[in-house]
Amino acid sequence: MAAAAASAGPAGPEPMPSYAQLVQRGWGSALAAARGCADCGWGLARRGLAEHAHLAPAELLLLALGALGWTVLRSAATARLFRPLAKRCRLQPRDAAKMPESAWKFLFYLGTWSYSAYLLFGTDYPFFHDPPSVFYDWAPGMAVPRDIAAAYLLQGSFYGHSIYATLYMDAWRKDSVVMLVHHVVTLVLIVSSYAFRYHNVGILVLFLHDISDVQLEFTKLNVYFKSRGGSHHPLHALAADLGCLSFSLSWFWFRLYWFPLKVLYATCHCSLRSVPDIPFYFFFNALLLLLTAMNLYWFLYIVAFAAKVLTGQVRELKDVREYDAAESPKPSKAE
């Protein structure tokens, strides 16, 4: 069972704000914090690291070993499971080359999102329904509950592996540079939020992002399997269509609606009410805003794809981020 949740605020859960309230209150809190920071600079940053960052060398070593473990496990699963499955199902050569990547990511994100959903809805943690509670009773060096620490180890080591995988294992796409930046930002957020004990908000961030990856990889797998063995499989085609629709809706709802109104509102505005001198306020919010910008960037791909479907330019599902075979500057090693 999870450790006892942080105590509720004096007035109970705060209603979720509107976009206008987020901008108004968040911007006002940030300006007030900037005006009140008389000694901001490298000196304050060094003192903040010394006083508030708690990350043992053994924890970093465990993170690195986990990243290595994910890489070895993916290579083994690709060679012994995913490629034989693609061959047995007689996938088209290009689909067979890309299927192992999607299968690997689908299984990982399905597992981690299910676990974060359990933490938020199957335990006493109130973070989803009361996002400001992520900062209640915050203290430097506070103990990280084991169930949350386990989620951090799984996610942090996986994103360490993902940086290597994007460069050397995955198919190269039009947004691979942005994807690489995303993995670096996510890894920095995971490690630093653990060190500064902002793990409560971290679980909420992971929950709101992983669901879209589950649906994306599910859709891609069905795209690969709908034309196999020389015939068309309508069940996979239907699953791909439904998955694409669900992915598009969930991307907006989870990443562009709930994420800013729950997470950014809590970190930009509510954090200063609970901890007026909260360390590295601007650093963490800058990274979260960068994450939001990347979510918007990828949403443009979704809108562009939807526009092509509605105008008849695209008749079947495909990943619009991928290069055509004639223009691909860097295929995956499998291809």
GROMACS .gro file of C-alpha atoms in nm:
model
  335
    1MET     CA    1   0.000   0.000   0.000
    2ALA     CA    2   0.124   0.350  -0.076
    3ALA     CA    3   0.250   0.576   0.193
    4ALA     CA    4   0.003   0.821   0.340
    5ALA     CA    5  -0.080   1.102   0.103
    6ALA     CA    6  -0.001   1.464   0.170
    7SER     CA    7  -0.257   1.641   0.380
    8ALA     CA    8  -0.531   1.830   0.202
    9GLY     CA    9  -0.526   2.205   0.174
   10PRO     CA   10  -0.724   2.416   0.415
   11ALA     CA   11  -1.010   2.466   0.169
   12GLY     CA   12  -1.004   2.120   0.010
   13PRO     CA   13  -0.935   2.051  -0.358
   14GLU     CA   14  -0.905   2.364  -0.568
   15PRO     CA   15  -1.119   2.379  -0.886
   16MET     CA   16  -0.924   2.339  -1.209
   17PRO     CA   17  -0.859   2.682  -1.363
   18SER     CA   18  -0.931   2.803  -1.714
   19TYR     CA   19  -0.656   2.878  -1.964
   20ALA     CA   20  -0.701   3.250  -1.893
   21GLN     CA   21  -0.665   3.194  -1.519
   22LEU     CA   22  -0.355   2.981  -1.578
   23VAL     CA   23  -0.189   3.256  -1.779
   24GLN     CA   24  -0.298   3.537  -1.546
   25ARG     CA   25  -0.211   3.369  -1.217
   26GLY     CA   26   0.094   3.183  -1.344
   27TRP     CA   27   0.243   3.494  -1.504
   28GLY     CA   28   0.164   3.701  -1.195
   29SER     CA   29   0.329   3.448  -0.964
   30ALA     CA   30   0.636   3.425  -1.188
   31LEU     CA   31   0.674   3.805  -1.198
   32ALA     CA   32   0.636   3.829  -0.822
   33ALA     CA   33   0.898   3.557  -0.775
   34ALA     CA   34   1.136   3.736  -1.011
   35ARG     CA   35   1.093   4.069  -0.831
   36GLY     CA   36   1.143   3.906  -0.493
   37CYS     CA   37   1.462   3.729  -0.597
   38ALA     CA   38   1.723   3.984  -0.496
   39ASP     CA   39   2.023   3.750  -0.509
   40CYS     CA   40   1.930   3.531  -0.806
   41GLY     CA   41   2.232   3.403  -0.995
   42TRP     CA   42   2.492   3.131  -0.994
   43GLY     CA   43   2.563   3.182  -0.627
   44LEU     CA   44   2.202   3.109  -0.533
   45ALA     CA   45   2.197   2.814  -0.773
   46ARG     CA   46   2.507   2.662  -0.612
   47ARG     CA   47   2.360   2.707  -0.265
   48GLY     CA   48   2.033   2.556  -0.380
   49LEU     CA   49   2.208   2.250  -0.518
   50ALA     CA   50   2.409   2.206  -0.200
   51GLU     CA   51   2.113   2.250   0.034
   52HIS     CA   52   1.823   2.091  -0.154
   53ALA     CA   53   1.953   1.834  -0.406
   54HIS     CA   54   1.964   1.482  -0.264
   55LEU     CA   55   2.090   1.222  -0.510
   56ALA     CA   56   2.328   0.949  -0.401
   57PRO     CA   57   2.597   0.813  -0.637
   58ALA     CA   58   2.448   0.467  -0.589
   59GLU     CA   59   2.115   0.594  -0.727
   60LEU     CA   60   2.284   0.735  -1.038
   61LEU     CA   61   2.469   0.406  -1.086
   62LEU     CA   62   2.141   0.215  -1.058
   63LEU     CA   63   1.989   0.450  -1.318
   64ALA     CA   64   2.277   0.387  -1.560
   65LEU     CA   65   2.260   0.011  -1.509
   66GLY     CA   66   1.886   0.025  -1.571
   67ALA     CA   67   1.939   0.209  -1.900
   68LEU     CA   68   2.191  -0.055  -2.005
   69GLY     CA   69   1.947  -0.326  -1.901
   70TRP     CA   70   1.666  -0.179  -2.114
   71THR     CA   71   1.899  -0.169  -2.415
   72VAL     CA   72   2.003  -0.531  -2.371
   73LEU     CA   73   1.643  -0.640  -2.311
   74ARG     CA   74   1.520  -0.459  -2.622
   75SER     CA   75   1.791  -0.615  -2.838
   76ALA     CA   76   1.707  -0.961  -2.707
   77ALA     CA   77   1.330  -0.910  -2.746
   78THR     CA   78   1.379  -0.782  -3.101
   79ALA     CA   79   1.595  -1.076  -3.205
   80ARG     CA   80   1.405  -1.353  -3.027
   81LEU     CA   81   1.045  -1.230  -3.024
   82PHE     CA   82   0.952  -0.935  -3.244
   83ARG     CA   83   1.141  -1.022  -3.565
   84PRO     CA   84   1.034  -1.390  -3.559
   85LEU     CA   85   0.676  -1.273  -3.504
   86ALA     CA   86   0.696  -1.036  -3.800
   87LYS     CA   87   0.838  -1.316  -4.015
   88ARG     CA   88   0.573  -1.563  -3.901
   89CYS     CA   89   0.295  -1.312  -3.978
   90ARG     CA   90   0.454  -1.235  -4.318
   91LEU     CA   91   0.457  -0.860  -4.274
   92GLN     CA   92   0.573  -0.646  -4.562
   93PRO     CA   93   0.951  -0.587  -4.542
   94ARG     CA   94   0.930  -0.219  -4.446
   95ASP     CA   95   0.660  -0.289  -4.185
   96ALA     CA   96   0.859  -0.584  -4.050
   97ALA     CA   97   1.158  -0.355  -4.000
   98LYS     CA   98   0.957  -0.100  -3.800
   99MET     CA   99   0.730  -0.335  -3.604
  100PRO     CA  100   0.985  -0.427  -3.329
  101GLU     CA  101   1.028  -0.060  -3.229
  102SER     CA  102   0.654  -0.006  -3.192
  103ALA     CA  103   0.599  -0.337  -3.012
  104TRP     CA  104   0.875  -0.256  -2.763
  105LYS     CA  105   0.743   0.092  -2.689
  106PHE     CA  106   0.382  -0.026  -2.671
  107LEU     CA  107   0.463  -0.286  -2.404
  108PHE     CA  108   0.673  -0.044  -2.200
  109TYR     CA  109   0.431   0.247  -2.204
  110LEU     CA  110   0.131   0.024  -2.140
  111GLY     CA  111   0.303  -0.110  -1.828
  112THR     CA  112   0.426   0.224  -1.695
  113TRP     CA  113   0.101   0.409  -1.765
  114SER     CA  114  -0.097   0.133  -1.592
  115TYR     CA  115   0.132   0.162  -1.292
  116SER     CA  116   0.106   0.541  -1.271
  117ALA     CA  117  -0.273   0.511  -1.306
  118TYR     CA  118  -0.268   0.269  -1.013
  119LEU     CA  119  -0.067   0.517  -0.805
  120LEU     CA  120  -0.307   0.803  -0.880
  121PHE     CA  121  -0.638   0.617  -0.859
  122GLY     CA  122  -0.569   0.297  -0.664
  123THR     CA  123  -0.393   0.450  -0.364
  124ASP     CA  124  -0.446   0.745  -0.130
  125TYR     CA  125  -0.244   0.992  -0.337
  126PRO     CA  126  -0.474   1.290  -0.421
  127PHE     CA  127  -0.251   1.444  -0.689
  128PHE     CA  128  -0.481   1.400  -0.990
  129HIS     CA  129  -0.797   1.538  -0.829
  130ASP     CA  130  -0.610   1.800  -0.625
  131PRO     CA  131  -0.291   1.895  -0.817
  132PRO     CA  132  -0.182   2.170  -0.569
  133SER     CA  133  -0.144   1.890  -0.312
  134VAL     CA  134   0.178   1.782  -0.483
  135PHE     CA  135   0.352   2.056  -0.283
  136TYR     CA  136   0.175   2.012   0.052
  137ASP     CA  137   0.422   1.921   0.328
  138TRP     CA  138   0.716   1.945   0.088
  139ALA     CA  139   1.056   1.948   0.262
  140PRO     CA  140   1.414   1.924   0.131
  141GLY     CA  141   1.540   1.568   0.141
  142MET     CA  142   1.202   1.423   0.234
  143ALA     CA  143   1.168   1.048   0.192
  144VAL     CA  144   1.046   0.928  -0.148
  145PRO     CA  145   0.781   0.655  -0.111
  146ARG     CA  146   0.900   0.325  -0.251
  147ASP     CA  147   0.615   0.292  -0.498
  148ILE     CA  148   0.695   0.632  -0.650
  149ALA     CA  149   1.071   0.565  -0.638
  150ALA     CA  150   1.014   0.245  -0.838
  151ALA     CA  151   0.826   0.441  -1.106
  152TYR     CA  152   1.108   0.694  -1.121
  153LEU     CA  153   1.371   0.422  -1.163
  154LEU     CA  154   1.177   0.256  -1.444
  155GLN     CA  155   1.109   0.581  -1.629
  156GLY     CA  156   1.448   0.745  -1.574
  157SER     CA  157   1.645   0.442  -1.690
  158PHE     CA  158   1.414   0.397  -1.989
  159TYR     CA  159   1.465   0.755  -2.109
  160GLY     CA  160   1.839   0.710  -2.067
  161HIS     CA  161   1.808   0.408  -2.295
  162SER     CA  162   1.580   0.604  -2.531
  163ILE     CA  163   1.848   0.865  -2.601
  164TYR     CA  164   2.077   0.589  -2.726
  165ALA     CA  165   1.790   0.414  -2.907
  166THR     CA  166   1.686   0.729  -3.096
  167LEU     CA  167   2.040   0.767  -3.229
  168TYR     CA  168   2.129   0.406  -3.303
  169MET     CA  169   1.822   0.177  -3.293
  170ASP     CA  170   1.506   0.359  -3.406
  171ALA     CA  171   1.405   0.455  -3.759
  172TRP     CA  172   1.512   0.813  -3.833
  173ARG     CA  173   1.214   1.046  -3.880
  174LYS     CA  174   1.151   1.409  -3.960
  175ASP     CA  175   1.108   1.488  -3.590
  176SER     CA  176   1.389   1.270  -3.455
  177VAL     CA  177   1.594   1.574  -3.348
  178VAL     CA  178   1.294   1.706  -3.154
  179MET     CA  179   1.242   1.356  -3.012
  180LEU     CA  180   1.604   1.351  -2.896
  181VAL     CA  181   1.557   1.689  -2.725
  182HIS     CA  182   1.238   1.554  -2.567
  183HIS     CA  183   1.421   1.253  -2.422
  184VAL     CA  184   1.700   1.473  -2.281
  185VAL     CA  185   1.451   1.719  -2.127
  186THR     CA  186   1.246   1.433  -1.982
  187LEU     CA  187   1.553   1.264  -1.833
  188VAL     CA  188   1.670   1.593  -1.678
  189LEU     CA  189   1.322   1.651  -1.536
  190ILE     CA  190   1.303   1.299  -1.392
  191VAL     CA  191   1.648   1.307  -1.230
  192SER     CA  192   1.626   1.664  -1.101
  193SER     CA  193   1.267   1.633  -0.974
  194TYR     CA  194   1.372   1.322  -0.782
  195ALA     CA  195   1.678   1.499  -0.639
  196PHE     CA  196   1.471   1.802  -0.529
  197ARG     CA  197   1.185   1.581  -0.408
  198TYR     CA  198   0.929   1.703  -0.661
  199HIS     CA  199   0.837   1.339  -0.722
  200ASN     CA  200   0.466   1.394  -0.657
  201VAL     CA  201   0.422   1.623  -0.954
  202GLY     CA  202   0.648   1.395  -1.158
  203ILE     CA  203   0.405   1.105  -1.129
  204LEU     CA  204   0.126   1.327  -1.256
  205VAL     CA  205   0.337   1.440  -1.553
  206LEU     CA  206   0.421   1.080  -1.648
  207PHE     CA  207   0.058   0.970  -1.623
  208LEU     CA  208  -0.061   1.252  -1.850
  209HIS     CA  209   0.200   1.176  -2.118
  210ASP     CA  210   0.234   0.798  -2.135
  211ILE     CA  211  -0.126   0.730  -2.243
  212SER     CA  212  -0.068   0.901  -2.579
  213ASP     CA  213   0.237   0.681  -2.645
  214VAL     CA  214   0.032   0.370  -2.570
  215GLN     CA  215  -0.228   0.469  -2.827
  216LEU     CA  216   0.028   0.582  -3.085
  217GLU     CA  217   0.218   0.252  -3.080
  218PHE     CA  218  -0.106   0.051  -3.073
  219THR     CA  219  -0.222   0.231  -3.386
  220LYS     CA  220   0.110   0.182  -3.564
  221LEU     CA  221   0.114  -0.189  -3.485
  222ASN     CA  222  -0.229  -0.231  -3.639
  223VAL     CA  223  -0.118  -0.036  -3.945
  224TYR     CA  224   0.171  -0.280  -3.987
  225PHE     CA  225  -0.051  -0.586  -3.940
  226LYS     CA  226  -0.345  -0.484  -4.160
  227SER     CA  227  -0.160  -0.576  -4.483
  228ARG     CA  228   0.024  -0.903  -4.427
  229GLY     CA  229   0.055  -1.235  -4.596
  230GLY     CA  230  -0.058  -1.086  -4.926
  231SER     CA  231  -0.406  -0.997  -4.800
  232HIS     CA  232  -0.593  -0.714  -4.627
  233HIS     CA  233  -0.715  -0.763  -4.270
  234PRO     CA  234  -1.016  -0.538  -4.198
  235LEU     CA  235  -1.009  -0.596  -3.820
  236HIS     CA  236  -0.661  -0.447  -3.794
  237ALA     CA  237  -0.764  -0.165  -4.028
  238LEU     CA  238  -1.060  -0.083  -3.804
  239ALA     CA  239  -0.842  -0.097  -3.492
  240ALA     CA  240  -0.593   0.136  -3.659
  241ASP     CA  241  -0.867   0.386  -3.749
  242LEU     CA  242  -1.014   0.380  -3.398
  243GLY     CA  243  -0.669   0.401  -3.244
  244CYS     CA  244  -0.583   0.705  -3.458
  245LEU     CA  245  -0.902   0.882  -3.351
  246SER     CA  246  -0.847   0.795  -2.985
  247PHE     CA  247  -0.482   0.903  -3.004
  248SER     CA  248  -0.569   1.241  -3.155
  249LEU     CA  249  -0.834   1.315  -2.893
  250SER     CA  250  -0.626   1.195  -2.598
  251TRP     CA  251  -0.323   1.395  -2.712
  252PHE     CA  252  -0.520   1.717  -2.687
  253TRP     CA  253  -0.708   1.621  -2.370
  254PHE     CA  254  -0.418   1.484  -2.168
  255ARG     CA  255  -0.122   1.689  -2.296
  256LEU     CA  256  -0.276   2.020  -2.399
  257TYR     CA  257  -0.572   2.045  -2.161
  258TRP     CA  258  -0.506   1.854  -1.838
  259PHE     CA  259  -0.128   1.896  -1.844
  260PRO     CA  260  -0.120   2.277  -1.847
  261LEU     CA  261  -0.430   2.324  -1.628
  262LYS     CA  262  -0.325   2.067  -1.370
  263VAL     CA  263   0.056   2.053  -1.378
  264LEU     CA  264   0.162   2.399  -1.498
  265TYR     CA  265  -0.094   2.568  -1.276
  266ALA     CA  266   0.038   2.376  -0.976
  267THR     CA  267   0.405   2.439  -1.053
  268CYS     CA  268   0.379   2.801  -1.171
  269HIS     CA  269   0.123   2.932  -0.921
  270CYS     CA  270   0.034   2.694  -0.639
  271SER     CA  271   0.392   2.592  -0.559
  272LEU     CA  272   0.476   2.943  -0.435
  273ARG     CA  273   0.175   2.945  -0.203
  274SER     CA  274   0.284   2.621  -0.035
  275VAL     CA  275   0.661   2.688  -0.047
  276PRO     CA  276   0.726   3.063  -0.097
  277ASP     CA  277   1.101   3.013  -0.148
  278ILE     CA  278   1.074   2.687  -0.342
  279PRO     CA  279   1.415   2.608  -0.497
  280PHE     CA  280   1.478   2.617  -0.872
  281TYR     CA  281   1.128   2.747  -0.945
  282PHE     CA  282   1.226   2.899  -1.281
  283PHE     CA  283   1.440   2.605  -1.390
  284PHE     CA  284   1.168   2.344  -1.350
  285ASN     CA  285   0.894   2.559  -1.497
  286ALA     CA  286   1.112   2.643  -1.797
  287LEU     CA  287   1.158   2.272  -1.868
  288LEU     CA  288   0.786   2.204  -1.827
  289LEU     CA  289   0.705   2.490  -2.064
  290LEU     CA  290   0.954   2.347  -2.313
  291LEU     CA  291   0.775   2.013  -2.282
  292THR     CA  292   0.446   2.192  -2.352
  293ALA     CA  293   0.596   2.355  -2.662
  294MET     CA  294   0.704   2.014  -2.793
  295ASN     CA  295   0.354   1.879  -2.729
  296LEU     CA  296   0.218   2.163  -2.941
  297TYR     CA  297   0.479   2.094  -3.210
  298TRP     CA  298   0.371   1.730  -3.239
  299PHE     CA  299   0.006   1.830  -3.229
  300LEU     CA  300   0.071   2.017  -3.556
  301TYR     CA  301   0.158   1.681  -3.713
  302ILE     CA  302  -0.173   1.542  -3.590
  303VAL     CA  303  -0.364   1.840  -3.732
  304ALA     CA  304  -0.173   1.816  -4.063
  305PHE     CA  305  -0.256   1.448  -4.091
  306ALA     CA  306  -0.624   1.510  -4.011
  307ALA     CA  307  -0.637   1.783  -4.277
  308LYS     CA  308  -0.490   1.547  -4.538
  309VAL     CA  309  -0.745   1.280  -4.450
  310LEU     CA  310  -1.038   1.524  -4.468
  311THR     CA  311  -0.922   1.666  -4.803
  312GLY     CA  312  -0.865   1.320  -4.950
  313GLN     CA  313  -0.486   1.357  -4.984
  314VAL     CA  314  -0.435   1.050  -4.761
  315ARG     CA  315  -0.647   0.740  -4.802
  316GLU     CA  316  -0.480   0.516  -4.545
  317LEU     CA  317  -0.306   0.563  -4.213
  318LYS     CA  318   0.069   0.629  -4.212
  319ASP     CA  319   0.314   0.807  -3.985
  320VAL     CA  320   0.346   1.155  -4.138
  321ARG     CA  321   0.668   1.207  -3.941
  322GLU     CA  322   0.845   0.940  -4.145
  323TYR     CA  323   1.048   1.006  -4.457
  324ASP     CA  324   0.945   0.846  -4.783
  325ALA     CA  325   1.174   0.567  -4.895
  326ALA     CA  326   1.328   0.786  -5.165
  327GLU     CA  327   1.414   1.071  -4.927
  328SER     CA  328   1.505   0.888  -4.609
  329PRO     CA  329   1.847   1.016  -4.496
  330LYS     CA  330   1.895   0.755  -4.222
  331PRO     CA  331   1.701   0.428  -4.211
  332SER     CA  332   1.703   0.217  -3.900
  333LYS     CA  333   1.967  -0.056  -3.871
  334ALA     CA  334   1.692  -0.314  -3.911
  335GLU     CA  335   1.605  -0.165  -4.251
   0.00000   0.00000   0.00000
